[in-house]
XYZ file of C-alpha atoms in Angstrom:
726
model
C 2.783 2.976 -13.043
C 0.650 4.529 -15.620
C -1.406 7.256 -14.122
C -4.583 5.776 -15.485
C -5.279 2.982 -18.047
C -7.161 0.055 -18.778
C -6.392 -2.888 -20.869
C -6.135 -6.604 -21.025
C -4.136 -8.597 -18.722
C -1.238 -10.476 -19.978
C 1.003 -12.355 -17.516
C 4.214 -13.689 -19.194
C 2.415 -14.772 -22.514
C -0.651 -14.069 -24.621
C -3.900 -16.104 -23.541
C -4.487 -19.717 -25.308
C -6.753 -19.603 -28.043
C -8.961 -21.878 -26.078
C -9.583 -19.437 -23.466
C -10.139 -16.558 -25.852
C -12.723 -18.491 -27.499
C -14.560 -19.116 -24.103
C -14.391 -15.429 -23.460
C -16.053 -14.221 -26.588
C -19.366 -12.478 -25.796
C -21.224 -9.511 -27.277
C -19.962 -6.120 -26.362
C -21.873 -4.183 -23.395
C -21.659 -0.738 -22.232
C -19.635 -0.198 -19.322
C -21.301 2.185 -16.695
C -19.221 4.201 -14.203
C -19.855 3.036 -10.595
C -18.164 3.600 -7.242
C -17.107 1.193 -4.644
C -17.487 1.320 -1.050
C -14.602 3.308 0.389
C -13.279 4.552 -2.987
C -13.746 7.156 -5.545
C -13.936 5.840 -8.961
C -13.045 7.656 -12.238
C -15.249 7.942 -15.006
C -13.081 5.899 -17.350
C -15.242 2.818 -16.182
C -16.878 3.688 -19.653
C -13.665 2.335 -21.196
C -13.075 -0.719 -19.129
C -13.873 -2.474 -15.982
C -12.447 0.503 -13.810
C -13.821 -1.213 -10.609
C -11.389 -4.134 -10.780
C -14.067 -6.845 -10.902
C -12.451 -9.750 -12.302
C -10.101 -9.153 -15.206
C -10.077 -5.519 -16.485
C -10.107 -6.498 -20.126
C -12.595 -5.643 -23.214
C -12.957 -8.438 -25.729
C -16.120 -7.718 -27.543
C -17.078 -9.805 -30.614
C -17.986 -8.450 -34.127
C -19.965 -10.014 -36.842
C -18.079 -10.721 -40.136
C -19.450 -12.108 -43.426
C -21.628 -15.155 -42.890
C -22.557 -14.023 -39.314
C -19.424 -15.553 -37.730
C -17.889 -13.980 -34.506
C -14.295 -12.583 -34.824
C -12.287 -11.532 -31.834
C -11.442 -7.963 -31.597
C -9.066 -7.035 -28.745
C -9.894 -3.333 -27.500
C -7.286 -1.612 -25.533
C -8.196 1.767 -24.077
C -6.058 4.722 -24.736
C -4.057 4.870 -21.522
C -2.809 8.317 -22.059
C -6.127 10.205 -22.871
C -7.260 11.286 -19.155
C -8.712 14.622 -19.953
C -12.175 14.885 -19.379
C -12.097 11.730 -16.895
C -9.952 12.567 -13.936
C -10.766 14.570 -11.095
C -7.372 15.666 -9.969
C -3.857 15.227 -11.184
C -3.074 12.856 -8.548
C -5.296 9.849 -9.149
C -5.187 6.716 -11.408
C -4.973 2.969 -12.260
C -1.762 0.924 -12.618
C -2.763 -1.598 -15.375
C -2.425 -5.324 -14.924
C 0.289 -5.615 -17.562
C 2.452 -3.176 -15.463
C 1.827 -5.049 -12.199
C 2.716 -8.402 -13.981
C 5.819 -6.897 -15.220
C 7.186 -4.790 -12.124
C 10.250 -6.304 -10.788
C 9.062 -6.651 -7.187
C 11.463 -7.982 -4.662
C 8.876 -8.326 -1.995
C 4.991 -8.290 -2.160
C 4.741 -4.706 -0.954
C 6.893 -3.529 -3.630
C 4.195 -4.114 -6.086
C 2.733 -1.023 -4.612
C 5.630 1.039 -5.883
C 3.931 1.231 -9.135
C 1.946 3.926 -7.691
C 3.989 6.986 -8.593
C 5.993 8.573 -5.827
C 5.350 5.590 -3.273
C 8.584 3.979 -1.834
C 8.376 0.598 -0.060
C 11.070 -0.589 1.917
C 12.079 -2.518 5.173
C 13.845 -1.946 8.329
C 13.471 -5.243 10.253
C 12.512 -8.785 8.588
C 10.574 -9.804 5.721
C 7.652 -11.025 7.494
C 6.973 -7.402 9.242
C 4.959 -4.698 7.579
C 7.007 -2.535 5.137
C 8.237 1.079 5.564
C 6.137 3.425 3.284
C 7.372 6.957 2.186
C 5.588 9.228 -0.119
C 4.991 13.004 -0.563
C 7.428 14.113 2.230
C 5.925 11.473 4.513
C 7.607 8.776 6.481
C 4.256 6.718 6.606
C 6.073 4.184 9.011
C 4.149 0.987 8.527
C 1.063 2.575 7.110
C -0.135 5.785 8.761
C -1.567 8.003 6.335
C -1.513 5.579 3.489
C -4.984 3.508 3.325
C -4.471 0.083 1.592
C -7.198 -2.044 0.697
C -7.158 -5.688 -0.951
C -10.276 -6.605 -2.473
C -11.858 -3.726 -0.610
C -10.941 -5.169 2.796
C -8.899 -2.635 4.937
C -5.449 -3.479 5.704
C -4.363 -0.752 7.943
C -5.086 -1.528 11.723
C -5.625 1.194 14.330
C -4.552 0.832 17.850
C -2.014 -1.756 16.728
C 0.866 -3.417 18.974
C 3.752 -1.771 16.796
C 2.365 1.202 15.058
C -0.938 3.106 14.348
C -2.188 2.090 10.739
C 0.046 -0.960 10.557
C -0.353 -2.246 6.978
C 1.055 -5.762 6.416
C 0.704 -7.094 2.804
C 2.598 -10.309 3.149
C -0.563 -12.119 2.670
C -0.781 -10.543 -1.000
C -0.385 -13.102 -3.955
C 1.046 -10.979 -6.877
C -0.385 -13.425 -9.466
C -3.902 -12.640 -8.378
C -3.600 -9.044 -8.154
C -5.380 -6.795 -10.866
C -5.583 -3.116 -11.454
C -4.407 -0.762 -8.584
C -6.484 2.280 -8.237
C -4.825 4.884 -6.319
C -5.643 8.586 -5.159
C -3.751 11.162 -3.221
C -4.831 13.892 -1.081
C -8.029 14.827 0.955
C -10.383 15.563 -1.904
C -12.253 12.183 -2.237
C -15.447 11.699 -0.151
C -15.273 7.750 -0.413
C -11.649 7.764 1.385
C -11.674 7.735 5.174
C -9.086 6.941 7.994
C -5.581 6.985 6.849
C -6.187 8.077 3.465
C -4.933 11.738 3.449
C -1.539 11.249 1.935
C -2.675 8.384 -0.162
C -5.078 5.473 -0.656
C -4.479 2.310 -2.660
C -7.175 -0.189 -3.684
C -5.878 -3.548 -5.147
C -8.327 -6.281 -6.369
C -7.983 -9.868 -6.844
C -8.859 -11.719 -10.112
C -11.892 -13.881 -10.397
C -10.170 -16.392 -12.894
C -6.658 -17.079 -14.341
C -4.979 -19.720 -16.180
C -4.385 -23.136 -14.292
C -0.833 -22.935 -13.605
C 2.174 -23.813 -11.305
C 5.447 -21.931 -10.943
C 8.754 -22.903 -9.096
C 11.354 -20.233 -8.220
C 14.650 -20.632 -6.720
C 17.273 -17.856 -6.112
C 20.157 -16.563 -4.130
C 20.178 -15.640 -0.426
C 18.136 -18.802 0.160
C 14.779 -17.878 -1.852
C 12.445 -20.679 -2.720
C 8.715 -20.371 -3.709
C 5.956 -22.483 -5.003
C 2.978 -21.171 -6.655
C -0.048 -22.958 -7.849
C -3.531 -21.664 -9.003
C -6.590 -22.832 -11.038
C -10.011 -21.440 -11.569
C -12.436 -24.049 -12.947
C -16.110 -23.258 -13.828
C -18.606 -24.431 -11.089
C -22.232 -24.299 -11.563
C -23.163 -20.717 -12.830
C -19.939 -19.231 -11.537
C -16.182 -19.977 -11.189
C -14.084 -21.173 -8.294
C -10.496 -19.918 -7.977
C -7.951 -21.491 -5.770
C -4.349 -20.507 -5.244
C -1.618 -21.657 -2.856
C 1.687 -19.877 -2.340
C 4.663 -21.508 -0.247
C 7.773 -19.256 0.311
C 11.021 -19.453 2.192
C 13.598 -16.842 2.429
C 16.898 -16.303 4.525
C 18.254 -13.080 2.978
C 21.817 -11.580 3.403
C 21.754 -11.714 7.195
C 24.462 -13.343 9.286
C 21.522 -14.701 11.398
C 19.169 -15.844 8.559
C 15.607 -14.503 8.412
C 14.384 -17.983 7.863
C 11.088 -16.651 6.692
C 8.580 -19.192 6.066
C 5.311 -18.178 4.531
C 1.996 -19.896 3.625
C -0.848 -18.188 1.662
C -3.929 -19.722 0.366
C -7.030 -18.249 -1.327
C -10.427 -19.755 -2.392
C -12.873 -17.618 -4.076
C -16.302 -18.127 -5.823
C -17.731 -15.669 -8.221
C -20.476 -15.110 -10.670
C -21.731 -12.397 -13.158
C -19.789 -9.283 -13.568
C -19.327 -5.682 -12.135
C -22.852 -4.499 -12.804
C -24.586 -7.682 -11.641
C -22.571 -10.238 -9.909
C -20.978 -11.452 -6.702
C -17.796 -12.969 -5.195
C -17.129 -14.854 -2.061
C -13.521 -15.151 -0.870
C -11.615 -17.047 1.955
C -7.865 -16.166 2.621
C -5.408 -17.567 4.930
C -2.017 -16.446 5.664
C 0.658 -17.729 8.051
C 4.191 -16.582 8.625
C 7.287 -17.023 10.867
C 10.528 -15.102 10.568
C 13.682 -13.851 12.289
C 14.603 -10.222 12.204
C 17.716 -8.229 11.799
C 16.165 -4.928 13.142
C 18.108 -1.509 12.593
C 21.618 -1.458 14.469
C 23.479 1.158 15.978
C 26.322 2.499 13.519
C 28.982 2.536 16.452
C 28.352 -1.109 16.913
C 29.603 -1.646 13.285
C 32.420 0.780 13.545
C 33.685 -0.850 16.915
C 33.589 -4.317 15.428
C 30.904 -5.662 17.601
C 28.823 -6.740 14.815
C 29.271 -6.986 10.863
C 26.963 -5.122 8.499
C 24.397 -7.904 8.281
C 24.709 -9.025 11.935
C 22.569 -8.396 14.701
C 23.093 -7.278 18.426
C 20.193 -9.540 19.451
C 19.580 -12.598 16.842
C 16.483 -13.644 18.759
C 14.403 -10.813 17.151
C 11.711 -11.967 15.020
C 7.969 -12.511 14.628
C 5.179 -14.532 13.685
C 1.809 -13.599 12.002
C -1.386 -15.152 10.956
C -4.309 -13.540 9.003
C -7.642 -15.312 8.146
C -10.513 -13.530 6.480
C -13.727 -14.178 4.698
C -15.393 -11.528 2.342
C -18.120 -10.825 0.059
C -18.825 -8.221 -2.653
C -22.004 -7.736 -4.484
C -23.125 -5.641 -7.469
C -26.495 -4.868 -8.802
C -27.929 -2.333 -11.340
C -30.934 -0.991 -9.426
C -32.911 2.128 -9.338
C -31.264 3.525 -12.522
C -28.118 3.441 -10.922
C -25.430 1.045 -9.907
C -25.012 -0.599 -6.323
C -21.833 -1.927 -4.911
C -21.730 -3.395 -1.470
C -19.242 -5.421 0.525
C -18.740 -6.971 3.901
C -15.597 -8.944 5.842
C -14.492 -10.760 8.765
C -10.605 -10.668 9.421
C -8.619 -12.113 12.094
C -5.094 -10.782 12.636
C -2.761 -12.365 15.159
C 0.890 -11.154 15.520
C 3.892 -11.284 17.748
C 6.904 -9.281 17.269
C 10.174 -9.507 19.362
C 12.187 -6.416 19.133
C 15.328 -5.036 20.795
C 15.867 -1.595 19.743
C 17.564 0.133 22.753
C 19.521 -3.026 23.844
C 20.530 -2.112 27.607
C 18.956 1.213 28.203
C 15.876 0.099 30.218
C 17.152 -3.245 31.460
C 20.937 -3.459 31.810
C 20.477 -7.015 33.037
C 18.055 -8.646 30.838
C 18.203 -6.273 27.900
C 15.294 -4.452 26.375
C 13.762 -6.889 23.838
C 10.122 -6.885 24.126
C 7.135 -9.005 22.788
C 4.277 -6.760 21.165
C 1.343 -9.090 20.786
C -2.230 -8.732 19.515
C -5.176 -10.811 18.494
C -7.600 -8.569 16.488
C -10.984 -9.527 14.988
C -12.276 -6.824 12.372
C -15.892 -6.744 11.219
C -17.056 -4.224 8.568
C -18.445 -3.363 5.241
C -20.136 -0.695 3.273
C -22.280 0.056 0.270
C -22.199 2.757 -2.410
C -24.808 3.715 -4.820
C -24.106 5.953 -8.117
C -26.572 7.298 -10.374
C -26.326 10.104 -13.236
C -29.239 12.649 -14.054
C -29.859 15.768 -15.269
C -30.951 18.892 -13.118
C -31.741 22.291 -14.654
C -29.991 21.163 -17.577
C -26.774 20.149 -16.096
C -25.474 16.473 -15.820
C -24.796 15.294 -12.449
C -22.915 12.223 -11.379
C -24.084 11.355 -7.767
C -22.175 9.157 -5.415
C -23.764 8.218 -1.867
C -22.249 5.571 0.532
C -21.640 4.386 4.172
C -18.949 2.349 5.550
C -18.598 0.524 8.981
C -15.677 -0.941 10.826
C -15.594 -2.771 14.125
C -12.168 -3.805 15.783
C -11.958 -6.038 19.047
C -8.249 -6.219 19.895
C -6.327 -7.733 22.711
C -3.042 -6.094 22.614
C -0.184 -6.356 24.842
C 3.565 -5.257 25.377
C 5.787 -7.430 27.618
C 9.511 -7.570 28.290
C 11.295 -10.744 26.934
C 14.687 -12.227 26.921
C 15.330 -14.518 23.872
C 11.584 -14.575 23.306
C 10.800 -15.677 26.680
C 8.457 -13.566 28.760
C 10.231 -12.325 31.834
C 8.462 -12.241 35.270
C 6.942 -8.909 36.640
C 9.480 -8.955 39.357
C 12.153 -8.605 36.559
C 10.759 -5.759 35.017
C 12.559 -2.462 36.534
C 10.267 0.221 34.851
C 6.788 -1.645 35.026
C 7.035 -2.445 31.270
C 3.924 -4.779 31.113
C 0.943 -3.428 29.202
C -2.148 -5.493 28.385
C -5.115 -3.739 26.948
C -8.447 -5.013 25.746
C -9.558 -2.429 22.979
C -12.908 -1.907 21.040
C -13.081 0.350 18.175
C -15.800 1.443 15.862
C -15.688 3.807 12.780
C -19.000 4.740 11.052
C -19.062 6.971 8.057
C -21.335 8.286 5.393
C -20.541 10.213 2.383
C -21.920 11.861 -0.619
C -20.551 13.434 -3.683
C -21.781 15.088 -6.852
C -20.068 15.787 -10.155
C -21.689 18.607 -12.024
C -20.921 19.207 -15.874
C -21.737 22.807 -16.273
C -20.291 23.343 -19.568
C -18.180 21.174 -22.009
C -14.979 22.473 -20.638
C -16.004 23.074 -16.763
C -17.046 20.677 -14.180
C -16.946 20.629 -10.478
C -16.891 17.933 -7.810
C -18.431 18.504 -4.393
C -18.143 16.040 -1.384
C -19.113 15.634 2.042
C -18.107 13.034 4.436
C -18.768 12.317 8.233
C -16.907 9.915 10.364
C -17.558 8.982 14.032
C -15.053 6.987 15.863
C -15.560 5.521 19.349
C -13.354 3.515 21.471
C -12.918 1.758 25.022
C -10.101 0.121 26.741
C -10.400 -2.025 29.598
C -6.630 -2.796 30.247
C -3.704 -1.035 31.248
C -4.706 2.259 29.662
C -8.493 2.264 30.758
C -11.011 5.089 29.191
C -13.424 5.830 26.438
C -13.300 8.198 23.885
C -15.191 9.314 20.884
C -14.984 12.072 18.317
C -16.671 13.145 14.920
C -15.232 14.777 12.032
C -17.183 16.599 9.134
C -15.205 16.617 6.050
C -15.984 19.161 3.088
C -14.284 18.325 -0.148
C -14.206 20.114 -3.666
C -12.576 20.221 -6.921
C -12.815 22.491 -9.911
C -11.700 21.124 -13.405
C -11.225 23.408 -16.449
C -10.435 22.126 -19.835
C -9.353 25.017 -21.962
C -7.799 22.891 -24.774
C -8.592 19.589 -25.794
C -5.000 18.505 -24.757
C -4.931 20.419 -21.470
C -6.852 20.052 -18.271
C -6.401 22.099 -14.982
C -7.532 21.148 -11.487
C -8.039 22.912 -8.252
C -8.853 20.835 -5.236
C -9.182 21.161 -1.456
C -10.590 18.976 1.178
C -10.350 17.809 4.793
C -9.362 14.206 5.903
C -7.808 12.549 8.976
C -6.030 9.811 10.454
C -7.129 8.214 13.838
C -4.536 8.030 16.781
C -3.914 5.029 19.074
C -6.585 4.932 21.572
C -4.143 4.077 24.281
C -2.346 7.309 23.950
C -5.461 9.055 23.965
C -6.396 7.543 27.271
C -3.010 7.944 28.725
C -3.261 11.638 28.100
C -6.757 11.916 29.761
C -5.704 9.774 32.747
C -2.562 12.072 33.412
C -4.201 15.321 32.675
C -1.575 16.522 29.983
C -2.266 17.602 26.529
C -2.016 14.283 24.210
C -3.084 13.053 20.859
C -6.684 13.766 19.443
C -8.696 10.508 18.742
C -9.304 11.974 15.217
C -6.325 14.130 13.935
C -7.699 16.386 11.206
C -5.867 17.109 7.939
C -6.517 19.828 5.507
C -5.070 19.639 2.175
C -4.998 21.546 -1.143
C -3.666 20.979 -4.732
C -3.223 22.760 -8.206
C -2.580 20.231 -10.966
C -2.281 20.201 -14.578
C -2.694 17.192 -17.205
C -0.895 17.669 -20.531
C -1.167 15.433 -23.366
C 1.106 15.596 -26.243
C -0.160 13.560 -29.147
C -1.228 10.046 -28.571
C 1.939 8.846 -27.014
C 2.975 11.227 -24.248
C 1.084 12.379 -21.266
C 2.326 14.825 -18.432
C 0.938 15.464 -15.063
C 2.042 17.973 -12.404
C 0.658 18.569 -8.939
C 1.565 21.169 -6.460
C 0.119 20.059 -3.166
C -0.120 21.264 0.661
C -1.056 19.227 3.657
C -1.452 20.689 7.206
C -1.861 17.971 9.980
C -3.384 18.667 13.452
C -1.009 15.940 14.761
C 2.039 14.472 13.167
C 2.999 10.734 14.009
C 6.356 10.381 15.533
C 8.484 7.181 16.218
C 9.148 6.248 19.851
C 12.079 3.764 19.760
C 11.791 3.106 23.652
C 8.406 1.663 23.056
C 9.198 0.320 19.609
C 5.810 2.241 18.455
C 4.865 5.509 17.043
C 2.754 8.091 18.906
C 1.167 11.461 18.231
C 3.232 14.556 18.053
C 3.014 18.302 17.142
C 1.252 19.768 14.004
C 2.900 19.812 10.731
C 2.730 21.312 7.361
C 3.947 19.982 3.935
C 4.315 21.585 0.628
C 5.542 19.873 -2.509
C 5.114 19.027 -6.163
C 4.949 15.712 -7.989
C 5.631 15.317 -11.825
C 4.779 12.263 -13.852
C 5.480 11.263 -17.388
C 4.252 8.619 -19.391
C 5.528 7.805 -22.941
C 4.478 5.101 -25.101
C 7.752 4.746 -27.202
C 6.404 1.872 -29.341
C 3.578 -0.658 -29.070
C 5.781 -3.033 -27.051
C 7.692 -0.322 -25.067
C 6.204 2.004 -22.307
C 8.463 4.533 -20.372
C 7.425 5.947 -17.139
C 9.027 8.470 -14.608
C 8.064 10.071 -11.435
C 9.507 12.586 -9.137
C 8.269 14.379 -5.889
C 10.174 16.993 -4.149
C 8.912 17.899 -0.619
C 9.253 20.509 2.182
C 8.083 19.181 5.538
C 8.097 20.894 8.773
C 6.595 20.876 12.233
C 4.687 24.062 13.187
C 6.457 24.196 16.710
C 9.811 23.106 17.745
C 9.982 19.392 18.562
C 12.443 17.712 20.899
C 13.390 14.287 19.473
C 14.577 12.950 22.759
C 18.434 13.141 21.976
C 19.053 16.835 22.713
C 18.088 18.077 19.126
C 15.268 20.587 18.918
C 13.868 21.872 15.566
C 11.118 21.637 13.228
C 12.249 19.031 10.657
C 10.233 15.876 10.606
C 12.672 12.957 11.085
C 12.728 10.409 8.348
C 10.669 12.618 6.025
C 12.222 12.360 2.596
C 13.173 15.462 0.746
C 12.490 13.675 -2.644
C 11.212 10.260 -4.138
C 11.458 9.326 -7.510
C 11.235 6.310 -9.960
C 11.981 5.283 -13.686
C 10.506 2.233 -15.394
C 10.553 0.633 -18.685
C 8.032 -1.943 -19.526
C 8.551 -4.390 -22.612
C 5.474 -6.584 -23.363
C 4.384 -8.511 -26.469
C 7.589 -8.391 -27.978
C 7.127 -11.561 -29.502
C 7.551 -14.229 -26.739
C 9.656 -11.661 -24.838
C 8.493 -9.322 -21.900
C 9.959 -7.644 -19.070
C 10.457 -4.553 -16.719
C 13.598 -2.410 -15.591
C 12.978 -0.054 -12.640
C 15.109 2.546 -10.858
C 13.805 3.257 -7.293
C 15.201 6.538 -5.846
C 14.754 7.678 -1.932
C 16.362 11.090 -1.623
C 18.120 12.220 1.633
C 16.277 12.830 4.749
C 16.550 14.388 8.302
C 16.983 11.914 11.031
C 17.144 14.663 14.020
C 14.581 17.329 14.505
C 16.972 20.097 13.692
C 18.366 18.694 10.406
C 21.912 18.292 11.728
C 21.873 14.473 11.320
C 20.698 12.991 7.871
C 19.985 9.776 6.177
C 21.646 9.449 2.848
C 18.884 7.706 0.803
C 19.870 5.679 -2.144
C 19.095 4.558 -5.728
C 18.537 1.026 -6.809
C 18.012 -0.972 -10.255
C 15.610 -3.832 -10.397
C 14.713 -5.905 -13.366
C 13.206 -9.102 -14.921
C 13.123 -10.602 -18.169
C 10.542 -13.254 -19.249
C 10.060 -15.685 -22.116
C 7.034 -17.504 -23.067
C 7.086 -20.868 -24.999
C 4.177 -21.907 -27.256
C 3.657 -24.848 -25.115
C 2.645 -22.877 -22.221
C 5.945 -23.038 -20.391
C 7.719 -19.814 -19.220
C 10.848 -18.734 -17.921
C 11.442 -15.573 -15.953
C 14.837 -14.142 -14.516
C 14.617 -11.569 -11.881
C 17.846 -9.446 -10.855
C 17.536 -7.053 -8.048
C 19.856 -4.479 -7.011
C 21.577 -5.009 -10.208
C 24.486 -2.584 -9.498
C 24.816 -4.258 -6.003
C 24.435 -0.656 -4.394
C 25.741 -0.589 -0.873
C 23.440 1.785 1.140
C 20.987 1.773 3.958
C 17.292 0.862 3.307
C 16.360 2.467 6.336
C 18.052 4.877 8.971
C 16.876 6.105 12.403
C 18.463 8.607 14.849
C 17.835 7.582 18.759
C 19.307 6.675 22.031
C 20.159 3.181 22.930
C 23.140 1.606 25.254
C 25.816 -0.846 24.425
C 27.817 -2.533 27.257
C 30.157 -0.310 29.191
C 28.248 2.798 27.985
C 26.826 5.378 30.419
C 23.303 4.714 32.055
C 21.709 7.499 29.962
C 22.660 5.772 26.755
C 24.239 7.247 23.398
C 22.611 9.032 20.673
C 23.419 7.224 17.331
C 22.319 6.571 13.873
C 20.740 3.080 13.621
C 20.713 1.521 10.219
C 19.414 -1.517 8.293
C 21.284 -2.240 5.152
C 19.794 -2.665 1.646
C 19.876 -6.222 0.414
C 22.847 -6.877 -2.013
C 22.403 -8.015 -5.613
C 20.347 -11.259 -5.804
C 19.009 -13.466 -8.586
C 15.704 -15.381 -8.719
C 14.809 -17.797 -11.677
C 11.043 -18.823 -12.112
C 9.801 -21.662 -14.134
C 6.161 -22.010 -14.788
C 3.655 -23.912 -16.833
C 0.214 -22.846 -17.741
C -2.402 -25.440 -18.674
């Protein structure tokens, strides 16, 4: 959760002497560089900031007699002054990723300050993301990349920007780089609120780990990375099963596999990676509160236990790095196939009082894309300039459908009372070019000016036929002043965007009514300060605003989100990092937010107002990380989600919650490790997610009843891991 840091990776124990000896090499200068789709921070001079392989520095030094002696160098994680562009960017170091008590893979991203990751329907489904006064649903306005492959999916069967990270294997994750706001030329679609870039390791210790826990949790992980030719081959396998506390168990079954070959380093190197993920699960979706109070279901029950899903993801990706032309080139390419089926019954008997309202949302998507970025530093008229230029491309070919089902069986068209069937064949393209220059005018003054242009085109030959295209020019700028050696001030502004579902854009054009723009513009601004107190304490404060041309809203009838009115957000975020001791780091984050529609919004339940449903008033976290305390290490985390409006007039509200999670680890000299994870330590009884909409239960009026729909927080659980490194 540190805002920016770099250091050696330590998972559960120190490296073996054998591996340290193999890693000895002369120290080499680290040159800052930028990767496609990201804005790097100049702290690459201290570590492998780009996340290539392991972000560690282990240079060798000569001692008497010419022998080599290991010197482990850990960068000053608290000293960011003169490096950062804003107060809202940074890196979460490997040690913190390894120690973060994550209940699900997506919660690894909660190490990003102010980001809350929860769930409202089954562990196999994409998480629910909330940050900076945004209900980001399943990923809209939060761009997520794994090994520089985009996770967000536009024009998705379930939600625009859907981001499922269940294919993520935590043990392979290396430094997370994050940014927030519209001020970074390298960030495009879905990145206006935040962008998260997580990379995979090139090598790790040969190991095997077995985990068993309460609520029917079992997991097997095995990995190794032998040398092969001039490079290294990494293989990893994860098998997982989880039931959860639900009366109808999730019975989640997950298979993850990774095969990666790499050589060289982040200046002159490459990697080729194949990934495969397959998941099956049942879902206990959000349920109407009155069904619980009337005794129709228990707290962990479902009105339709046949809800569930299945997903499959396969990808091949390549990355290439080269020092050419006096600068640094980074390029990447990928091919991804995503297949998904979700069976959801949100409104029960509202649409079809005979068969119920369960629907199957299906898609089979192929995504092809890549990009290249070039960085170079030179002097112009006596001023140092750090240049970044880049291009990115993405092409999606998606067969997407929505059909009525009963107990996962597709109903015939004759049984569909409201012509529920939708089948679309969608083609999308997003081509972008960007440039940015950081100019160092004086030792205490620098500016960052960026330009970006995105052009998106789409066509649909199915239920919502039509074509659409749009371009957006995006200027961005930051002014950084360093009045004192311990203080830095930031002023930033810029334009970003998120794309909207092409089907909704075409529907608006077909019906002749005002609808969603294909590109929804977002204009942001931020004032920030970074204050360092000694070598152990760092504080950042950011005051931000974001004006959106179109706010994404949730439509329970369709089980999807759609484009809504314009919105405005104002808020602040405070982050504090304290290195209390060499073995103890404390971190705290708090964000308070004021979010409103610019015009009154009818949420469909008779409530009209300017509140954004499900946009939290505040989020926060506290974490304590213990590492290298002899053989002991561990993490303790408090997650906080404040109250939030459910209706658009603010009359109905969700209560939010706070939750403690922790784990403790012990490393034996023989390579054996024990880890104990405890989640929801205080057994907090709260709702992980709440929504306000209309559904219908047996015997109720045909128009249905507006109600709070809840998905409970999982009760206290325990997981024990036994692992062995070879």
